[in-house]
Amino acid sequence: RSFASQTDGEARVTRVLREKFPRASAIKVVDISGGCGAMYEIHIESEEFREKRTVQQHQMVNQALSEEIKSMHGLRIFTSTPKP
């Protein structure tokens, strides 16, 4: 799907993540609830995650999206660091 066809929810979540993770080399947000905004899958590749355990990386994402999460049913988070 192209960036232009992103749902409003996907665009909003992407915007928040770009703001909170300025060093991210890749951010992908997909509404996996059929477009109603209840569940998202998020992939973030960022230097900010280096030296952190997976649970800490996910806590960072949850913290960044604390307001948005209130209206979500579920969230799948995938984090990684850029390959050297």
PDB file of C-alpha atoms in Angstrom:
ATOM      1  CA  ARG A   1       0.000   0.000   0.000  1.00  0.00           C
ATOM      2  CA  SER A   2       1.373   3.429  -0.838  1.00  0.00           C
ATOM      3  CA  PHE A   3       1.869   6.197   1.716  1.00  0.00           C
ATOM      4  CA  ALA A   4      -0.944   8.175   0.087  1.00  0.00           C
ATOM      5  CA  SER A   5      -3.474   5.482   0.931  1.00  0.00           C
ATOM      6  CA  GLN A   6      -2.599   5.409   4.631  1.00  0.00           C
ATOM      7  CA  THR A   7      -5.627   5.619   6.898  1.00  0.00           C
ATOM      8  CA  ASP A   8      -5.957   8.665   9.182  1.00  0.00           C
ATOM      9  CA  GLY A   9      -5.101   6.465  12.150  1.00  0.00           C
ATOM     10  CA  GLU A  10      -1.983   5.073  10.489  1.00  0.00           C
ATOM     11  CA  ALA A  11      -0.861   8.581   9.556  1.00  0.00           C
ATOM     12  CA  ARG A  12      -1.476   9.873  13.094  1.00  0.00           C
ATOM     13  CA  VAL A  13       0.442   7.011  14.753  1.00  0.00           C
ATOM     14  CA  THR A  14       3.286   7.367  12.227  1.00  0.00           C
ATOM     15  CA  ARG A  15       3.482  11.115  12.933  1.00  0.00           C
ATOM     16  CA  VAL A  16       3.724  10.551  16.696  1.00  0.00           C
ATOM     17  CA  LEU A  17       6.403   7.886  16.266  1.00  0.00           C
ATOM     18  CA  ARG A  18       8.468  10.086  13.914  1.00  0.00           C
ATOM     19  CA  GLU A  19       8.331  12.829  16.542  1.00  0.00           C
ATOM     20  CA  LYS A  20       9.286  10.529  19.448  1.00  0.00           C
ATOM     21  CA  PHE A  21      11.940   8.581  17.529  1.00  0.00           C
ATOM     22  CA  PRO A  22      13.755  11.172  15.394  1.00  0.00           C
ATOM     23  CA  ARG A  23      16.630   8.757  14.706  1.00  0.00           C
ATOM     24  CA  ALA A  24      14.362   6.028  13.320  1.00  0.00           C
ATOM     25  CA  SER A  25      15.544   4.760   9.946  1.00  0.00           C
ATOM     26  CA  ALA A  26      12.238   2.996   9.260  1.00  0.00           C
ATOM     27  CA  ILE A  27       8.720   3.290  10.641  1.00  0.00           C
ATOM     28  CA  LYS A  28       5.821   1.277   9.297  1.00  0.00           C
ATOM     29  CA  VAL A  29       2.326   1.409  10.775  1.00  0.00           C
ATOM     30  CA  VAL A  30      -0.430  -0.874   9.492  1.00  0.00           C
ATOM     31  CA  ASP A  31      -4.043  -0.898  10.656  1.00  0.00           C
ATOM     32  CA  ILE A  32      -4.729  -4.635  10.979  1.00  0.00           C
ATOM     33  CA  SER A  33      -8.331  -4.150  12.104  1.00  0.00           C
ATOM     34  CA  GLY A  34      -9.657  -3.541   8.602  1.00  0.00           C
ATOM     35  CA  GLY A  35      -9.386   0.227   8.768  1.00  0.00           C
ATOM     36  CA  CYS A  36     -11.378   0.929  11.932  1.00  0.00           C
ATOM     37  CA  GLY A  37      -8.305   1.890  13.956  1.00  0.00           C
ATOM     38  CA  ALA A  38      -8.761  -0.675  16.717  1.00  0.00           C
ATOM     39  CA  MET A  39      -5.560  -2.645  16.154  1.00  0.00           C
ATOM     40  CA  TYR A  40      -2.200  -1.725  14.684  1.00  0.00           C
ATOM     41  CA  GLU A  41       1.010  -3.445  13.758  1.00  0.00           C
ATOM     42  CA  ILE A  42       4.069  -1.243  14.154  1.00  0.00           C
ATOM     43  CA  HIS A  43       7.585  -1.847  12.866  1.00  0.00           C
ATOM     44  CA  ILE A  44      10.294   0.566  13.977  1.00  0.00           C
ATOM     45  CA  GLU A  45      13.977   0.412  13.221  1.00  0.00           C
ATOM     46  CA  SER A  46      15.861   2.962  15.292  1.00  0.00           C
ATOM     47  CA  GLU A  47      19.270   3.707  16.700  1.00  0.00           C
ATOM     48  CA  GLU A  48      17.493   4.650  19.969  1.00  0.00           C
ATOM     49  CA  PHE A  49      16.903   0.936  20.616  1.00  0.00           C
ATOM     50  CA  ARG A  50      20.592  -0.031  20.557  1.00  0.00           C
ATOM     51  CA  GLU A  51      21.829  -1.614  23.829  1.00  0.00           C
ATOM     52  CA  LYS A  52      18.232  -2.038  25.062  1.00  0.00           C
ATOM     53  CA  ARG A  53      16.394  -5.295  25.663  1.00  0.00           C
ATOM     54  CA  THR A  54      13.279  -6.017  23.584  1.00  0.00           C
ATOM     55  CA  VAL A  55      10.971  -5.360  26.531  1.00  0.00           C
ATOM     56  CA  GLN A  56      12.599  -1.940  27.068  1.00  0.00           C
ATOM     57  CA  GLN A  57      12.231  -1.121  23.352  1.00  0.00           C
ATOM     58  CA  HIS A  58       8.529  -2.004  23.481  1.00  0.00           C
ATOM     59  CA  GLN A  59       8.064   0.072  26.642  1.00  0.00           C
ATOM     60  CA  MET A  60       9.557   3.054  24.783  1.00  0.00           C
ATOM     61  CA  VAL A  61       7.021   2.598  21.975  1.00  0.00           C
ATOM     62  CA  ASN A  62       4.131   2.163  24.416  1.00  0.00           C
ATOM     63  CA  GLN A  63       5.225   5.313  26.255  1.00  0.00           C
ATOM     64  CA  ALA A  64       5.444   7.264  22.987  1.00  0.00           C
ATOM     65  CA  LEU A  65       1.936   6.161  22.024  1.00  0.00           C
ATOM     66  CA  SER A  66       0.358   6.390  25.497  1.00  0.00           C
ATOM     67  CA  GLU A  67      -2.439   8.740  24.333  1.00  0.00           C
ATOM     68  CA  GLU A  68      -3.174   6.845  21.084  1.00  0.00           C
ATOM     69  CA  ILE A  69      -3.215   3.468  22.853  1.00  0.00           C
ATOM     70  CA  LYS A  70      -6.207   4.520  24.971  1.00  0.00           C
ATOM     71  CA  SER A  71      -8.488   4.222  21.940  1.00  0.00           C
ATOM     72  CA  MET A  72      -6.907   1.024  20.547  1.00  0.00           C
ATOM     73  CA  HIS A  73      -7.966  -2.546  21.086  1.00  0.00           C
ATOM     74  CA  GLY A  74      -4.529  -4.000  20.448  1.00  0.00           C
ATOM     75  CA  LEU A  75      -1.016  -3.296  19.274  1.00  0.00           C
ATOM     76  CA  ARG A  76       1.674  -5.508  17.785  1.00  0.00           C
ATOM     77  CA  ILE A  77       5.128  -4.008  18.134  1.00  0.00           C
ATOM     78  CA  PHE A  78       8.251  -5.055  16.258  1.00  0.00           C
ATOM     79  CA  THR A  79      11.455  -3.174  17.027  1.00  0.00           C
ATOM     80  CA  SER A  80      14.976  -3.455  15.680  1.00  0.00           C
ATOM     81  CA  THR A  81      18.214  -1.537  15.347  1.00  0.00           C
ATOM     82  CA  PRO A  82      19.791  -0.629  12.001  1.00  0.00           C
ATOM     83  CA  LYS A  83      22.364  -3.134  10.818  1.00  0.00           C
ATOM     84  CA  PRO A  84      25.941  -1.774  10.924  1.00  0.00           C
TER      85      PRO A  84
END
